Short mmCIF file of C-alpha atoms in Angstrom, two decimals:
data_model
loop_
_atom_site.label_atom_id
_atom_site.label_comp_id
_atom_site.label_asym_id
_atom_site.label_seq_id
_atom_site.Cartn_x
_atom_site.Cartn_y
_atom_site.Cartn_z
CA LEU A 1465 114.12 73.78 85.27
CA SER A 1466 112.37 70.45 85.37
CA GLY A 1467 111.54 70.97 89.06
CA GLY A 1468 109.94 74.32 88.27
CA VAL A 1469 107.79 72.80 85.57
CA GLN A 1470 106.85 69.90 87.81
CA LEU A 1471 105.93 72.20 90.69
CA MET A 1472 103.79 74.30 88.34
CA ALA A 1473 101.92 71.11 87.40
CA ILE A 1474 101.42 70.43 91.10
CA SER A 1475 100.12 73.97 91.52
CA LEU A 1476 97.61 73.44 88.72
CA ARG A 1477 96.48 70.18 90.34
CA LEU A 1478 96.06 72.01 93.66
CA LYS A 1479 93.93 74.68 92.00
CA ALA A 1480 91.82 71.95 90.42
CA GLY A 1481 91.12 70.52 93.88
CA ASP A 1482 93.49 67.53 93.84
CA VAL A 1483 94.43 67.27 97.53
CA THR A 1484 97.01 64.55 96.84
CA ALA A 1485 99.05 67.25 95.11
CA LEU A 1486 99.57 69.00 98.46
CA ARG A 1487 101.17 65.88 99.94
CA GLU A 1488 103.38 65.55 96.87
CA ALA A 1489 104.41 69.22 97.03
CA VAL A 1490 105.29 69.00 100.71
CA LEU A 1491 107.37 65.86 100.29
CA LYS A 1492 109.18 67.07 97.17
CA THR A 1493 110.33 70.25 98.89
CA ARG A 1494 111.67 68.59 102.04
CA PRO A 1495 115.26 69.87 102.27
CA GLN A 1496 116.67 66.85 104.13
CA PRO A 1497 115.26 63.45 105.05
CA ASP A 1498 115.45 64.28 108.77
CA ALA A 1499 113.94 67.81 108.48
CA LEU A 1500 110.93 68.26 110.75
CA SER A 1501 109.70 71.57 109.29
CA TRP A 1502 110.23 73.60 106.11
CA GLY A 1503 108.45 76.07 103.85
CA PHE A 1504 107.77 75.80 100.16
CA ILE A 1505 106.46 77.67 97.14
CA VAL A 1506 104.16 76.09 94.57
CA GLY A 1507 103.03 78.44 91.83
CA GLU A 1508 101.10 81.13 93.67
CA TRP A 1509 101.16 79.20 96.94
CA LEU A 1510 103.59 80.25 99.63
CA ILE A 1511 103.26 78.02 102.63
CA PRO A 1512 105.56 78.80 105.56
CA THR A 1513 105.34 76.15 108.24
CA SER A 1514 106.15 78.69 110.94
CA PRO A 1515 106.15 82.53 110.91
CA GLU A 1516 109.90 82.85 111.45
CA MET A 1517 110.55 80.76 108.34
CA LEU A 1518 109.12 83.39 105.98
CA LYS A 1519 111.79 85.52 104.35
CA MET A 1520 111.73 88.13 101.59
CA GLU A 1521 113.45 85.74 99.17
CA ASP A 1522 110.59 83.26 99.76
CA ALA A 1523 108.18 85.80 98.29
CA ALA A 1524 110.44 86.51 95.29
CA ALA A 1525 108.75 83.84 93.16
CA LEU A 1526 105.33 85.28 94.00
CA PHE A 1527 106.57 88.77 93.21
CA SER A 1528 108.03 87.63 89.86
CA HIS A 1529 104.74 85.99 88.98
CA ALA A 1530 102.81 89.14 89.91
CA VAL A 1531 105.12 91.22 87.69
CA PHE A 1532 104.53 88.74 84.85
CA LEU A 1533 100.75 89.04 85.31
CA GLN A 1534 101.03 92.82 85.33
CA LYS A 1535 103.09 92.87 82.13
CA SER A 1536 100.45 90.60 80.61
CA LYS A 1537 97.86 93.27 81.49
CA ARG A 1538 96.14 90.91 83.93
CA TYR A 1539 95.90 93.67 86.49
CA GLU A 1540 93.25 92.11 88.74
CA ASP A 1541 95.27 88.89 89.05
CA ALA A 1542 98.46 90.86 89.71
CA ILE A 1543 96.72 92.96 92.37
CA ALA A 1544 95.43 89.82 94.09
CA LEU A 1545 98.93 88.38 94.19
CA TYR A 1546 100.43 91.66 95.45
CA ASP A 1547 97.74 91.60 98.17
CA ARG A 1548 99.05 88.20 99.29
CA ILE A 1549 102.64 89.45 99.32
CA VAL A 1550 101.70 92.56 101.30
CA ASP A 1551 99.89 90.35 103.84
CA LEU A 1552 102.94 88.10 104.17
CA LEU A 1553 105.59 90.84 104.19
CA PRO A 1554 103.99 94.19 105.08
CA ALA A 1555 107.37 95.91 105.59
CA TRP A 1556 108.50 95.37 101.97
CA SER A 1557 107.89 98.48 99.82
CA TRP A 1558 108.09 96.92 96.36
CA PRO A 1559 104.73 95.12 96.38
CA TYR A 1560 103.00 98.37 97.37
CA ASN A 1561 104.75 100.24 94.57
CA ASN A 1562 103.95 97.59 91.97
CA ARG A 1563 100.37 97.16 93.12
CA GLY A 1564 100.11 100.94 92.79
CA LEU A 1565 101.25 100.63 89.19
CA ALA A 1566 98.57 98.02 88.53
CA TYR A 1567 95.90 100.31 89.98
CA ASP A 1568 97.39 103.16 87.95
CA ASN A 1569 97.07 101.10 84.76
CA LYS A 1570 93.41 100.52 85.60
CA GLY A 1571 92.88 104.27 86.05
CA GLU A 1572 92.33 103.95 89.82
CA TYR A 1573 94.69 106.78 90.72
CA ASP A 1574 93.60 107.30 94.33
CA ARG A 1575 94.19 103.62 95.14
CA ALA A 1576 97.50 103.80 93.29
CA MET A 1577 98.57 106.84 95.30
CA ALA A 1578 97.63 105.12 98.56
CA ASP A 1579 100.00 102.30 97.64
CA TYR A 1580 102.76 104.69 96.58
CA ASN A 1581 102.31 106.49 99.91
CA SER A 1582 102.71 103.16 101.73
CA ALA A 1583 105.88 102.39 99.75
CA ILE A 1584 107.30 105.83 100.61
CA ARG A 1585 106.36 105.45 104.27
CA ILE A 1586 108.23 102.11 104.39
CA ASP A 1587 111.20 103.37 102.36
CA PRO A 1588 111.44 107.19 102.20
CA LYS A 1589 114.29 106.85 99.68
CA ASP A 1590 112.21 104.88 97.14
CA ALA A 1591 112.70 107.13 94.11
CA GLU A 1592 110.48 104.97 91.92
CA ALA A 1593 107.56 105.35 94.31
CA TYR A 1594 107.91 109.15 94.17
CA ASN A 1595 108.16 109.00 90.37
CA ASN A 1596 105.11 106.74 90.11
CA ARG A 1597 103.08 108.86 92.51
CA GLY A 1598 104.04 111.91 90.46
CA GLY A 1599 102.67 110.15 87.39
CA ALA A 1600 99.37 109.52 89.15
CA TYR A 1601 99.18 113.15 90.26
CA TYR A 1602 99.85 114.20 86.69
CA LYS A 1603 97.03 112.01 85.37
CA LYS A 1604 94.70 113.59 87.95
CA GLY A 1605 95.70 117.06 86.76
CA GLU A 1606 97.59 117.92 89.96
CA TYR A 1607 100.66 119.23 88.14
CA ASP A 1608 102.38 121.01 91.06
CA ARG A 1609 102.26 117.87 93.20
CA ALA A 1610 103.45 115.79 90.24
CA MET A 1611 106.41 118.12 89.69
CA ALA A 1612 107.32 117.98 93.40
CA ASP A 1613 107.35 114.17 93.30
CA PHE A 1614 109.42 114.04 90.11
CA ASN A 1615 111.91 116.42 91.73
CA SER A 1616 112.02 114.26 94.87
CA ALA A 1617 112.68 111.17 92.77
CA ILE A 1618 115.55 112.93 90.98
CA ARG A 1619 117.04 114.18 94.27
CA ILE A 1620 116.99 110.64 95.66
CA ASP A 1621 118.23 108.95 92.48
CA PRO A 1622 119.79 111.32 89.93
CA LYS A 1623 120.13 108.37 87.50
CA LEU A 1624 116.38 107.66 87.34
CA ALA A 1625 115.84 108.67 83.72
CA GLN A 1626 112.07 108.12 83.86
CA ALA A 1627 111.73 110.89 86.46
CA TYR A 1628 113.50 113.36 84.14
CA TYR A 1629 111.29 112.25 81.27
CA ASN A 1630 108.13 112.64 83.37
CA ARG A 1631 109.23 116.01 84.70
CA GLY A 1632 109.77 117.23 81.14
#
């Protein structure tokens, strides 16, 4: 816990333009004294030192922060962070789905549906993406398409209660 708080302070210093914070962040995250390369996360910064070092779990902190921003109704900030995650890990469906939800909350249904389509293309069994796209279709007045997506979500995941609720 103390490390997380300390790294957040480093992140704030970085955002304020304190370049000495970058050196501190790099040295504090060194896994072993003899390590020649490593990646680290500082607040919204994800800095892999080589492409093969970037893993999905590395982006988990960024994703959690984006979800927090979204729940705080800071949709633009959440979208910007989801953009970063999509750039780093384009084959991960969740950021597309969640960015779609942020666009949906802003009333930008076409952009939301584009993201839901991307999530479905990456993971055709993503029931939540079908459910969310159905919600966007519903808000646009395209009820037949909405119903088809809710039905698809239920077929994929019969325990997804939100799809039943939306279909009703």
